[in-house]
PDB file of N, CA and C in Angstrom:
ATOM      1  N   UNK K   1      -6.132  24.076 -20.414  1.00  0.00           N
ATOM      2  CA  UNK K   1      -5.394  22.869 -20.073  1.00  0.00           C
ATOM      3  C   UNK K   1      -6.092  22.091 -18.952  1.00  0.00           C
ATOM      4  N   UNK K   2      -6.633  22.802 -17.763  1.00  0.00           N
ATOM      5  CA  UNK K   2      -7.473  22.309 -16.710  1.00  0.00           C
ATOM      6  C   UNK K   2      -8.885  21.010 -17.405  1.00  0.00           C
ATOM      7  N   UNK K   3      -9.091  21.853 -18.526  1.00  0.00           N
ATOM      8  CA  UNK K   3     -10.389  21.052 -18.871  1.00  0.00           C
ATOM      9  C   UNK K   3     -10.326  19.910 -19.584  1.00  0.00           C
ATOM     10  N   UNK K   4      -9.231  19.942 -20.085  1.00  0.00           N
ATOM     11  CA  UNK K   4      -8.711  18.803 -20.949  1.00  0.00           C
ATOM     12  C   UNK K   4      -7.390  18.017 -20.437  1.00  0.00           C
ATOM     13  N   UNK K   5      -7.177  18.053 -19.283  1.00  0.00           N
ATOM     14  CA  UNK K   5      -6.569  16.930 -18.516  1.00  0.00           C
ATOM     15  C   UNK K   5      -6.576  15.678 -18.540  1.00  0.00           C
ATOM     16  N   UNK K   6      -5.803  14.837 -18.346  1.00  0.00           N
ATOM     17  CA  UNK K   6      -6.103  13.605 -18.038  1.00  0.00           C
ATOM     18  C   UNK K   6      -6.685  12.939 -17.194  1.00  0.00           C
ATOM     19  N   UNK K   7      -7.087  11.787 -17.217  1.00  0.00           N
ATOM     20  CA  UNK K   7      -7.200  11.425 -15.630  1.00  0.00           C
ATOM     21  C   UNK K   7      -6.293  10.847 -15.013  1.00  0.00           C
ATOM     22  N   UNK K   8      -6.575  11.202 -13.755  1.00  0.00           N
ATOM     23  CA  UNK K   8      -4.967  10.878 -12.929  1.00  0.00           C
ATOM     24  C   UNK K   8      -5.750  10.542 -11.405  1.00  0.00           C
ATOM     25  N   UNK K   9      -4.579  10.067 -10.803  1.00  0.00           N
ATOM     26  CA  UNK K   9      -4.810   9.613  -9.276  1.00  0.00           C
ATOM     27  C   UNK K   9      -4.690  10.207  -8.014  1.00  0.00           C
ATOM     28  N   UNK K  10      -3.975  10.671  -8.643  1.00  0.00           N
ATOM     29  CA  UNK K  10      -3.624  12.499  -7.868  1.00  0.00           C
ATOM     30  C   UNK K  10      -3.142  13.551  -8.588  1.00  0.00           C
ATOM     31  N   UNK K  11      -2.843  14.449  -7.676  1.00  0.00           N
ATOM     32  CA  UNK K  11      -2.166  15.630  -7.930  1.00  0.00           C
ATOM     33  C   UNK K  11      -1.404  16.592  -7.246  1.00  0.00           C
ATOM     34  N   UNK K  12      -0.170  16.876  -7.455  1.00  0.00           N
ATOM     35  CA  UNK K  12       0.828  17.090  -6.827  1.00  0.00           C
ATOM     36  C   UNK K  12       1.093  18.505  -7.162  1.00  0.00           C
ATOM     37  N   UNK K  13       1.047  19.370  -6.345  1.00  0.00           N
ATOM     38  CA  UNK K  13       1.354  20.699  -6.292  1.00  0.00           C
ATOM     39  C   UNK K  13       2.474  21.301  -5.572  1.00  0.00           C
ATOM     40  N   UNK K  14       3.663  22.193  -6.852  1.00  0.00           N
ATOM     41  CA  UNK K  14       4.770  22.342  -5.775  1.00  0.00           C
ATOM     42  C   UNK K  14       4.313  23.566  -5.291  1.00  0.00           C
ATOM     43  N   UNK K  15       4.620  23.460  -3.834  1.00  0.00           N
ATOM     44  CA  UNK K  15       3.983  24.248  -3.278  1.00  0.00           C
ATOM     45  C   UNK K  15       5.622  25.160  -2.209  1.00  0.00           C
ATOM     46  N   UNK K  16       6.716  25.179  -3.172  1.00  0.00           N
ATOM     47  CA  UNK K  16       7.727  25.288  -2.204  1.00  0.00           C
ATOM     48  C   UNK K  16       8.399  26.603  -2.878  1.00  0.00           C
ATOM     49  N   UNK K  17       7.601  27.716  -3.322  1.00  0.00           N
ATOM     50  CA  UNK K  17       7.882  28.824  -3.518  1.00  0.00           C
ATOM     51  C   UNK K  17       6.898  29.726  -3.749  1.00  0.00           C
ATOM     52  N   UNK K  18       6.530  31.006  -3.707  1.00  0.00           N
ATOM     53  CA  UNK K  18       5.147  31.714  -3.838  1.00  0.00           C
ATOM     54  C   UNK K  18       4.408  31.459  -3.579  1.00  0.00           C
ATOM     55  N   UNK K  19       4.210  30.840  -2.634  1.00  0.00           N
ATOM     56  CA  UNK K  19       2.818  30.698  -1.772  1.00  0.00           C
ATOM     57  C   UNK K  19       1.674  31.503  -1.893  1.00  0.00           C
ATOM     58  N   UNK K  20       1.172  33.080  -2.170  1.00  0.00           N
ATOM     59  CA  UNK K  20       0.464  32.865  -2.484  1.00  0.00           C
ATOM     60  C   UNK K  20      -0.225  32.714  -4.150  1.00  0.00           C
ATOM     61  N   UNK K  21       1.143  32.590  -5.013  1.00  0.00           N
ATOM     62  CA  UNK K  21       0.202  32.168  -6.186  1.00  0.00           C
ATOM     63  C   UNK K  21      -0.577  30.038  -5.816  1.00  0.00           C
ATOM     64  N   UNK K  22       0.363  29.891  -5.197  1.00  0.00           N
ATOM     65  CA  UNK K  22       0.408  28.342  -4.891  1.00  0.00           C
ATOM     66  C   UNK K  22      -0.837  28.579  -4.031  1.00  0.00           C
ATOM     67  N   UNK K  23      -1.852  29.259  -3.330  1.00  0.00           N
ATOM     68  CA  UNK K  23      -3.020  29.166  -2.653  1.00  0.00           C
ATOM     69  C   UNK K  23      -3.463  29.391  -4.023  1.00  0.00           C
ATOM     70  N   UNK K  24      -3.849  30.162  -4.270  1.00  0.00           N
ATOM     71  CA  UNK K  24      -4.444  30.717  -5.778  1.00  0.00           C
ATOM     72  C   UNK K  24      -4.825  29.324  -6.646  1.00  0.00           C
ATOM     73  N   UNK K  25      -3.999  28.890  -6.959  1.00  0.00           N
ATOM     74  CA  UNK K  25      -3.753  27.487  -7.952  1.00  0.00           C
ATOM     75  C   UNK K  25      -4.524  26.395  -6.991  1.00  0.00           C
ATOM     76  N   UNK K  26      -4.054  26.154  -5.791  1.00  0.00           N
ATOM     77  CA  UNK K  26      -4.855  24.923  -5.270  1.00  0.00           C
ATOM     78  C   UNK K  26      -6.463  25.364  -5.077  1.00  0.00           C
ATOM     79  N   UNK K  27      -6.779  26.863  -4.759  1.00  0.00           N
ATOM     80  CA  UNK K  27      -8.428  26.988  -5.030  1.00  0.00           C
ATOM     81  C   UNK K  27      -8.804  26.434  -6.394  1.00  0.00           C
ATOM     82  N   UNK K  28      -8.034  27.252  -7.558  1.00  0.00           N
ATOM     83  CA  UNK K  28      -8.673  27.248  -8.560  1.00  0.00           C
ATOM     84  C   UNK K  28      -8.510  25.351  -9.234  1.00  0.00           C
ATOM     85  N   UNK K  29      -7.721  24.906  -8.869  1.00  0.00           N
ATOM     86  CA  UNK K  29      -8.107  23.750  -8.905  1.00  0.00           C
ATOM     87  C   UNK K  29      -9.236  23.063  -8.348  1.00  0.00           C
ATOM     88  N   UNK K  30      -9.859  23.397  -7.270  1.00  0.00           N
ATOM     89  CA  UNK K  30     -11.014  22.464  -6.378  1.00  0.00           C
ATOM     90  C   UNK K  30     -11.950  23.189  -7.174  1.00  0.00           C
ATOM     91  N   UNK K  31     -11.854  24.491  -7.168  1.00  0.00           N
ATOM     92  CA  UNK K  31     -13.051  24.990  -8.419  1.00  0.00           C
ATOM     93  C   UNK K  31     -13.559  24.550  -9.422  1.00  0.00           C
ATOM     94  N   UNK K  32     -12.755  24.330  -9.908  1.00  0.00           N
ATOM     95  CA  UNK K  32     -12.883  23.503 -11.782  1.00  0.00           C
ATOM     96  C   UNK K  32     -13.092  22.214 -11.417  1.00  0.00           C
ATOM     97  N   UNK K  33     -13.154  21.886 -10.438  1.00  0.00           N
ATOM     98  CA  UNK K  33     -13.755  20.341 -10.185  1.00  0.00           C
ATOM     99  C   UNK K  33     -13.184  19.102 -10.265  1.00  0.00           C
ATOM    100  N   UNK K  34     -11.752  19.338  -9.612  1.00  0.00           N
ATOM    101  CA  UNK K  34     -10.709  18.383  -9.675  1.00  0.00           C
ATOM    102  C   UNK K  34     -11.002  17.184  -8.336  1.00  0.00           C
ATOM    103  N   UNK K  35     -11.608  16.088  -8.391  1.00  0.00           N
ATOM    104  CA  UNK K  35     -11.959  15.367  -7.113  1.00  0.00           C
ATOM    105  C   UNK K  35     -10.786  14.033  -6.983  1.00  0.00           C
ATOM    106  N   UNK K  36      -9.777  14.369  -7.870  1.00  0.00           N
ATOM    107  CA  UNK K  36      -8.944  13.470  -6.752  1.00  0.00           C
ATOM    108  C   UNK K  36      -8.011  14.566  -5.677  1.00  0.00           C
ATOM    109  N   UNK K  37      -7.089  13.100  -5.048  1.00  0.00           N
ATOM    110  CA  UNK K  37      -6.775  13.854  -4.055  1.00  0.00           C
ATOM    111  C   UNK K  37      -5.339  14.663  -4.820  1.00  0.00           C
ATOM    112  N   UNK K  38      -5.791  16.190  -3.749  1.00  0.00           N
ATOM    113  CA  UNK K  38      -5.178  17.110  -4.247  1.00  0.00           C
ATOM    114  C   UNK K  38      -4.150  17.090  -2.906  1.00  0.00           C
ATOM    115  N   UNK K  39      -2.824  17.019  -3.324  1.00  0.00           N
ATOM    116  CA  UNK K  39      -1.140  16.748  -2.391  1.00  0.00           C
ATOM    117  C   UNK K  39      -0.250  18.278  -2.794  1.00  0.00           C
ATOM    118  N   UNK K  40      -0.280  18.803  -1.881  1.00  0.00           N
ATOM    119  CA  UNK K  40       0.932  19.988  -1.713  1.00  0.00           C
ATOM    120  C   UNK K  40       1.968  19.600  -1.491  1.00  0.00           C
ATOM    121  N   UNK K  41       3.313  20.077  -1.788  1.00  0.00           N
ATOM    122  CA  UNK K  41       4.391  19.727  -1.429  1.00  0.00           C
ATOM    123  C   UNK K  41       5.167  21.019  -0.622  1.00  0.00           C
ATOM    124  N   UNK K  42       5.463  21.010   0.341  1.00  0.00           N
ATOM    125  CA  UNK K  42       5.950  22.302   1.108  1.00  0.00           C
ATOM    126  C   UNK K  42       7.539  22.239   1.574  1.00  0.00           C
ATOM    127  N   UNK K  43       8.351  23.341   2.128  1.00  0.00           N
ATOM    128  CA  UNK K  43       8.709  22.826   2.577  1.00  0.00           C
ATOM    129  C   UNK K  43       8.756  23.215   4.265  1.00  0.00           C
ATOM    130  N   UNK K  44       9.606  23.023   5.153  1.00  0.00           N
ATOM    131  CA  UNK K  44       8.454  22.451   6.587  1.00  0.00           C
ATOM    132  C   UNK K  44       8.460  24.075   7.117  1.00  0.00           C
ATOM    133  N   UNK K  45       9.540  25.366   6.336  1.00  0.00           N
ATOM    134  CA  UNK K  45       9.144  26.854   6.923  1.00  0.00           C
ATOM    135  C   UNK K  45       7.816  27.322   6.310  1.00  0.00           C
ATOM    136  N   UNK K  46       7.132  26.766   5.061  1.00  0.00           N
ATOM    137  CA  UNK K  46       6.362  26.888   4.640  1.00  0.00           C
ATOM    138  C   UNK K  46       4.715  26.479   4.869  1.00  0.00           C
ATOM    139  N   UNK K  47       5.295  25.414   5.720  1.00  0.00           N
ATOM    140  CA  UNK K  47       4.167  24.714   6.306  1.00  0.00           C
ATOM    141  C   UNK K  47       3.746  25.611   7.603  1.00  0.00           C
ATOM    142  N   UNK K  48       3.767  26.905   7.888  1.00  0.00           N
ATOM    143  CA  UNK K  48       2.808  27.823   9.238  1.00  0.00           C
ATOM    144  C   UNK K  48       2.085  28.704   7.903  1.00  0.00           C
ATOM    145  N   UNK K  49       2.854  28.701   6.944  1.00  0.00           N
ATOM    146  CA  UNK K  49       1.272  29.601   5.980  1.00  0.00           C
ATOM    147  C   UNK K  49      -0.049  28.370   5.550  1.00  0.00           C
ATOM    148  N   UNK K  50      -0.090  27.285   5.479  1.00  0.00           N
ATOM    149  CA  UNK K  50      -1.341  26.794   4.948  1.00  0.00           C
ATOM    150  C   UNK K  50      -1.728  26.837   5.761  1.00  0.00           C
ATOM    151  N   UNK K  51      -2.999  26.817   5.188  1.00  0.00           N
ATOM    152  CA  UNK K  51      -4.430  26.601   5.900  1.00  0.00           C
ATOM    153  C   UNK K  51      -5.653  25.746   5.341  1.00  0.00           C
ATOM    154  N   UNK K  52      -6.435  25.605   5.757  1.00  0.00           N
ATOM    155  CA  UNK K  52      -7.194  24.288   5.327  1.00  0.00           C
ATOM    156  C   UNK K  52      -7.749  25.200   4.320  1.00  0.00           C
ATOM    157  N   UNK K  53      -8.301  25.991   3.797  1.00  0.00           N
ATOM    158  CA  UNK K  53      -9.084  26.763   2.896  1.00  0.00           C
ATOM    159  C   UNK K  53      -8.411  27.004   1.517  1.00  0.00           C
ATOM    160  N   UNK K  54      -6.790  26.052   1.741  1.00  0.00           N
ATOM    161  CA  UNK K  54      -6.181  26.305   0.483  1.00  0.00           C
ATOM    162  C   UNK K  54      -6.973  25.091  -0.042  1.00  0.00           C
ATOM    163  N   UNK K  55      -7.789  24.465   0.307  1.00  0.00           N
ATOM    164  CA  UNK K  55      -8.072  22.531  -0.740  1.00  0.00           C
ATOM    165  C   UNK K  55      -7.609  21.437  -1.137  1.00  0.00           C
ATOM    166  N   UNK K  56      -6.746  21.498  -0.132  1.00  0.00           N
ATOM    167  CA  UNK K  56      -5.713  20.599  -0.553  1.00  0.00           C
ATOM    168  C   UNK K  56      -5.995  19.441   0.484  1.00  0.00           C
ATOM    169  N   UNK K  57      -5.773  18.072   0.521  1.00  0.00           N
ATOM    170  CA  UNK K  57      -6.146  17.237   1.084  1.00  0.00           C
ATOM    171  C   UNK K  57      -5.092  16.189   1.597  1.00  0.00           C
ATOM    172  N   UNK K  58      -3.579  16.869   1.305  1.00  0.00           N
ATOM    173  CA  UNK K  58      -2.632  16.239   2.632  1.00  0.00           C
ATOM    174  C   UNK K  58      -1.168  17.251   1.945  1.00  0.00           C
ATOM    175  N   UNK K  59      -0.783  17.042   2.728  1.00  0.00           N
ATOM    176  CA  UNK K  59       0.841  17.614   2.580  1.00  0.00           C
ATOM    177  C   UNK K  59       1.865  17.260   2.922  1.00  0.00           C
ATOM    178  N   UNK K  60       2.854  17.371   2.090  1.00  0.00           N
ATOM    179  CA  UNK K  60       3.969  16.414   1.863  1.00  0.00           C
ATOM    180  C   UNK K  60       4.987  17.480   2.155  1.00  0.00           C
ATOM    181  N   UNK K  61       6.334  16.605   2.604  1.00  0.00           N
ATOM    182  CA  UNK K  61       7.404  17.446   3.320  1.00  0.00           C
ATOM    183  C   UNK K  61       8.173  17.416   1.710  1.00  0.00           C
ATOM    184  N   UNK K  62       9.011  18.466   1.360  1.00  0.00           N
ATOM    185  CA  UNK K  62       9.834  18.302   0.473  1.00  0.00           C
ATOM    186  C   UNK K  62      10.951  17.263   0.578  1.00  0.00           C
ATOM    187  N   UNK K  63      11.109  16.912   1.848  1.00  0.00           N
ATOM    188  CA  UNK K  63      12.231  15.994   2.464  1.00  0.00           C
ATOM    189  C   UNK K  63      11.843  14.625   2.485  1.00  0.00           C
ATOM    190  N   UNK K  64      10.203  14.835   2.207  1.00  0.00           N
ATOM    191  CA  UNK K  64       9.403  13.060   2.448  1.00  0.00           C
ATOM    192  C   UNK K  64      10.818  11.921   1.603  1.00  0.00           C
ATOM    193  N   UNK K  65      10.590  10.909   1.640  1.00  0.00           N
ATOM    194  CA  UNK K  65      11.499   9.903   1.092  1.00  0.00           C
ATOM    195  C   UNK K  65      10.533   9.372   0.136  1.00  0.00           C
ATOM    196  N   UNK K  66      11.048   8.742  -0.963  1.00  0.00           N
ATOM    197  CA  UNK K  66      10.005   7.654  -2.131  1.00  0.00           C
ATOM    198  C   UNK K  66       8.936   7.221  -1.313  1.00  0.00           C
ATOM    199  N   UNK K  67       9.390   6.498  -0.159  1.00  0.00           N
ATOM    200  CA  UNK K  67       8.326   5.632   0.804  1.00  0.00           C
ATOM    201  C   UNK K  67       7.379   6.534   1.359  1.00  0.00           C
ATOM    202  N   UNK K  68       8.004   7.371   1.878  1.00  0.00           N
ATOM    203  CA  UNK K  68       6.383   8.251   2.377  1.00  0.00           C
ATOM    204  C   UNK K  68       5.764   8.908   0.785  1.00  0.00           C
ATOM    205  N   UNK K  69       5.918   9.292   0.082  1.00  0.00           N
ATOM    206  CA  UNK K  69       5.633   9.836  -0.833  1.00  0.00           C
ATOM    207  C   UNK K  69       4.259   8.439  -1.255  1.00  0.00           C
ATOM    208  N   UNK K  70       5.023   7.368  -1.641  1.00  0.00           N
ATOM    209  CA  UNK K  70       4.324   6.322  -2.176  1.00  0.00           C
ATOM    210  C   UNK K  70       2.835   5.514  -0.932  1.00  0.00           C
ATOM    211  N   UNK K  71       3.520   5.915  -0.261  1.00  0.00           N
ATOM    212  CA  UNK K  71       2.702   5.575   1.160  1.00  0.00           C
ATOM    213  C   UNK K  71       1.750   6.124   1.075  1.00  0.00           C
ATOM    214  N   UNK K  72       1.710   7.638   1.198  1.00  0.00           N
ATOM    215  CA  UNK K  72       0.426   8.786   1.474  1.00  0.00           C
ATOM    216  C   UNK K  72      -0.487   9.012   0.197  1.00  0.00           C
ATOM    217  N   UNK K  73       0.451   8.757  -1.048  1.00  0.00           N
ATOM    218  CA  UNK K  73      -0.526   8.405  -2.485  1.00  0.00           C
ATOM    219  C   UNK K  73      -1.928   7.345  -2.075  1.00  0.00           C
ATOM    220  N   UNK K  74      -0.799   6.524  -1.813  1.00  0.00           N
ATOM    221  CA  UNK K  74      -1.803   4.790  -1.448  1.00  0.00           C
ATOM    222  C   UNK K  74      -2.630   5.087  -0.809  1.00  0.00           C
ATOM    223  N   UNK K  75      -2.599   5.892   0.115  1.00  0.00           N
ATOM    224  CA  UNK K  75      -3.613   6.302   1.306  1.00  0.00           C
ATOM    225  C   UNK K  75      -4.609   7.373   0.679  1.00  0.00           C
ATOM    226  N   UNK K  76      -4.578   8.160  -0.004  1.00  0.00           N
ATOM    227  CA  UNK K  76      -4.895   9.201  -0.821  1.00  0.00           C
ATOM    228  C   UNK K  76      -6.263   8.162  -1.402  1.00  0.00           C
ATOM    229  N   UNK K  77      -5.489   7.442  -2.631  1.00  0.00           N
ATOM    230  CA  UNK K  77      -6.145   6.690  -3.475  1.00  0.00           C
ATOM    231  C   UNK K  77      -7.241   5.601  -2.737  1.00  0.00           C
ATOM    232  N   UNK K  78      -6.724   5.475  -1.809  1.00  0.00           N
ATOM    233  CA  UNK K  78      -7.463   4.208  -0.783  1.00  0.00           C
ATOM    234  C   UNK K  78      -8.951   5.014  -0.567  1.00  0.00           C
ATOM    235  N   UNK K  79      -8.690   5.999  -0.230  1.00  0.00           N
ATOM    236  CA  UNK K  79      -9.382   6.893   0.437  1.00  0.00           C
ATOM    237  C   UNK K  79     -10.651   7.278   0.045  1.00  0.00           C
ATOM    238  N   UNK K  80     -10.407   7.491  -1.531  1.00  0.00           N
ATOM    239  CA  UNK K  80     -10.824   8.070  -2.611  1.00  0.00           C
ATOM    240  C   UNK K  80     -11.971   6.907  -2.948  1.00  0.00           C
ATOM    241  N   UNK K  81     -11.233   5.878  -3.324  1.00  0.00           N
ATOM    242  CA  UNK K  81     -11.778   4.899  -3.835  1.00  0.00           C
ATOM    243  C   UNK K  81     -13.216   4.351  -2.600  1.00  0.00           C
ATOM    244  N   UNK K  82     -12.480   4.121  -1.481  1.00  0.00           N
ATOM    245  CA  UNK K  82     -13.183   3.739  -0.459  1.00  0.00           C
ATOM    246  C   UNK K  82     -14.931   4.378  -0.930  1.00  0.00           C
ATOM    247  N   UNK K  83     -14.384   5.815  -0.800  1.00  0.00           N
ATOM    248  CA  UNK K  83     -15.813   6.731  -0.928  1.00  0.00           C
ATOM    249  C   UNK K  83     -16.325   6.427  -1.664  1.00  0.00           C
ATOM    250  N   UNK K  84     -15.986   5.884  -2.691  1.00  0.00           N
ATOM    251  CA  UNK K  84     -16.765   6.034  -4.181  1.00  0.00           C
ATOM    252  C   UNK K  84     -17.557   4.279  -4.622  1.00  0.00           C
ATOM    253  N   UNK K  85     -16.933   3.785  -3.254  1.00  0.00           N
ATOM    254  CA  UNK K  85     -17.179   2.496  -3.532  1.00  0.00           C
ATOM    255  C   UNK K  85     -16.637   1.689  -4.828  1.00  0.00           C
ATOM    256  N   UNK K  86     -15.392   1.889  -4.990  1.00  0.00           N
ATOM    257  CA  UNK K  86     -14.670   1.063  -5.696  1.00  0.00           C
ATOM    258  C   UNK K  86     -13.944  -0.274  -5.411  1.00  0.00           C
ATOM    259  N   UNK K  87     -13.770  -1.180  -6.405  1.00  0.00           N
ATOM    260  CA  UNK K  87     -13.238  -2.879  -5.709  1.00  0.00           C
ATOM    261  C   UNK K  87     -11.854  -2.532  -5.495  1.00  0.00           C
ATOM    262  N   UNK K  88     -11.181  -3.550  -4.858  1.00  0.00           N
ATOM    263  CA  UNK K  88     -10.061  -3.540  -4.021  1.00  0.00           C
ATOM    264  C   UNK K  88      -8.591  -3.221  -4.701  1.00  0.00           C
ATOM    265  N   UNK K  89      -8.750  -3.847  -6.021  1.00  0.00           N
ATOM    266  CA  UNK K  89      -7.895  -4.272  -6.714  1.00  0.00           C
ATOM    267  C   UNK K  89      -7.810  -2.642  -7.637  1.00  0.00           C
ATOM    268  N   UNK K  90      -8.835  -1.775  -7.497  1.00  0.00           N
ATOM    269  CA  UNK K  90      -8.680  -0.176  -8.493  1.00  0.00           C
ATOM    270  C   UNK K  90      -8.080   0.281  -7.109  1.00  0.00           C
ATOM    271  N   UNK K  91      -8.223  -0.110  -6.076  1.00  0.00           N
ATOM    272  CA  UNK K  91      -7.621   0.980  -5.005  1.00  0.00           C
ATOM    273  C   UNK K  91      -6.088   0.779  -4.639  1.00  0.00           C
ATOM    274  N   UNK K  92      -5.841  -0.130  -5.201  1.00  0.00           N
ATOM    275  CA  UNK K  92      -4.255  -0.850  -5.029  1.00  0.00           C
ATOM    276  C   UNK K  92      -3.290  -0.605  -5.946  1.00  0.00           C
ATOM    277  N   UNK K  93      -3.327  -0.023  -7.274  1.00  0.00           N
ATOM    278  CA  UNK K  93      -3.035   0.313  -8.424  1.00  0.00           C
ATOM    279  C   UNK K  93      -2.779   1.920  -8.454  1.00  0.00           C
ATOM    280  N   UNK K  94      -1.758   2.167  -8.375  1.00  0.00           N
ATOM    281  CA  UNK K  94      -1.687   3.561  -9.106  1.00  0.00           C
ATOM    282  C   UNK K  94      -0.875   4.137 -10.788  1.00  0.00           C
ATOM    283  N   UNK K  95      -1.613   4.838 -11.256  1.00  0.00           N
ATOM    284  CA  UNK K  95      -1.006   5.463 -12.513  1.00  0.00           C
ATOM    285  C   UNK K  95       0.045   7.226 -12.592  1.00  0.00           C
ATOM    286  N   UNK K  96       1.150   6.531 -13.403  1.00  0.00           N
ATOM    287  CA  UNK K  96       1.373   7.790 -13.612  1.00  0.00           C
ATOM    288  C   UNK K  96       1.547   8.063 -15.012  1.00  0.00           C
ATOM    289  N   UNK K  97       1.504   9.758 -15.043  1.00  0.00           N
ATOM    290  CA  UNK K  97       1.570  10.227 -16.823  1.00  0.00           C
ATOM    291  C   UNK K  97       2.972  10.501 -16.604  1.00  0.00           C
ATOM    292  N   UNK K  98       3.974   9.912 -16.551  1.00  0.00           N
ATOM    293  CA  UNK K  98       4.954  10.896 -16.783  1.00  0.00           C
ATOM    294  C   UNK K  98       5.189  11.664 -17.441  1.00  0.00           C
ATOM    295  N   UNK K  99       4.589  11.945 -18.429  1.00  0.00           N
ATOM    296  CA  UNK K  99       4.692  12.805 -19.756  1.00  0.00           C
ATOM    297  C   UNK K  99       4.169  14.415 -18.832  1.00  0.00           C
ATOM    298  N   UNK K 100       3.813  14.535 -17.975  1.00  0.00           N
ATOM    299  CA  UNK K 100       2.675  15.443 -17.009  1.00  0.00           C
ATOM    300  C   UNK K 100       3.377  15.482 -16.186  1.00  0.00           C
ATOM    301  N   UNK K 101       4.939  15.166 -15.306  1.00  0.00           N
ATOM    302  CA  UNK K 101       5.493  15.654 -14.281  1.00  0.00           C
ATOM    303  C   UNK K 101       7.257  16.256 -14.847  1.00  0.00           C
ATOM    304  N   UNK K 102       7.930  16.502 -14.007  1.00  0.00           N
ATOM    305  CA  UNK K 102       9.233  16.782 -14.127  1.00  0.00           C
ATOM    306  C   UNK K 102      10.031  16.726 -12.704  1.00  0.00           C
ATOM    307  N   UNK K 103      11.260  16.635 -12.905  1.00  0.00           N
ATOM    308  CA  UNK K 103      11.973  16.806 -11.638  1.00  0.00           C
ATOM    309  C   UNK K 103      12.341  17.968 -11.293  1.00  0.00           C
ATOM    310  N   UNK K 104      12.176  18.306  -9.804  1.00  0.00           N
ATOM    311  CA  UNK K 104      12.753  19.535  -9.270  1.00  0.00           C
ATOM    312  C   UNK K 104      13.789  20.436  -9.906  1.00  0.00           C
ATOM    313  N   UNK K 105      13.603  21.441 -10.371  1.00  0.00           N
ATOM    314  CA  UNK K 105      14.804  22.272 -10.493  1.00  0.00           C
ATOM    315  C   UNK K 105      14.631  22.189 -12.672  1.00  0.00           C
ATOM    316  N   UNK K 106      13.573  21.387 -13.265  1.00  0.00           N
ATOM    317  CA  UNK K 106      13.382  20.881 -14.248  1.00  0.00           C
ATOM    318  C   UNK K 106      11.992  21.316 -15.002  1.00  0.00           C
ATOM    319  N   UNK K 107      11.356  21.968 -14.088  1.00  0.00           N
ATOM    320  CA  UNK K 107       9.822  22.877 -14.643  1.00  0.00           C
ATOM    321  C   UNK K 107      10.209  24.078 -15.594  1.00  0.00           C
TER     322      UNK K 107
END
């Protein structure tokens, strides 16, 4: 499934139970060569186990609101793009698959 993914703008990892299969998963993601930005979702008792060596490249409170959520994407994507030298207007745009997420309590 890893190899035949879509492309996407990010990626969102719940990261708010089993921690360490949830380290496990965010390595083996940077492994297989996933270069957007990779977003954990924790929640904030969970946040004294990460560590930077999980690969993940920001983290989100389970409590964040739409706005921070949508905020730190933008920033994510900005980010991304910046590096890669992309025009203004791909860095301002985000996609989603919904077909590829679910709601909490709904996995």
């Amino acid at each position: 499934m890893l190899l035949t993914a879509p492309a996407c703008d990010a990626v969102l990892v719940d990261g708010r139970r089993d921690l360490p299969a949830v380290r496990s998963l965010t390595r083996l993601l940077r492994q297989t060569g996933v270069d957007t930005p990779l977003n954990l979702v924790m929640t904030e008792g969970g946040l004294a186990a990460v560590q930077g060596d999980w690969g993940m490249d920001d983290v989100l409170l389970d409590t964040s609101s739409p706005a921070e959520v949508e905020a730190r994407l933008r920033h994510g994507k900005r980010s991304l793009t910046h590096e890669e030298g992309d025009d203004e207007s791909a860095r301002n745009s985000l996609r989603t698959a919904e077909q590829h997420h679910a709601a909490p309590g709904n996995a």
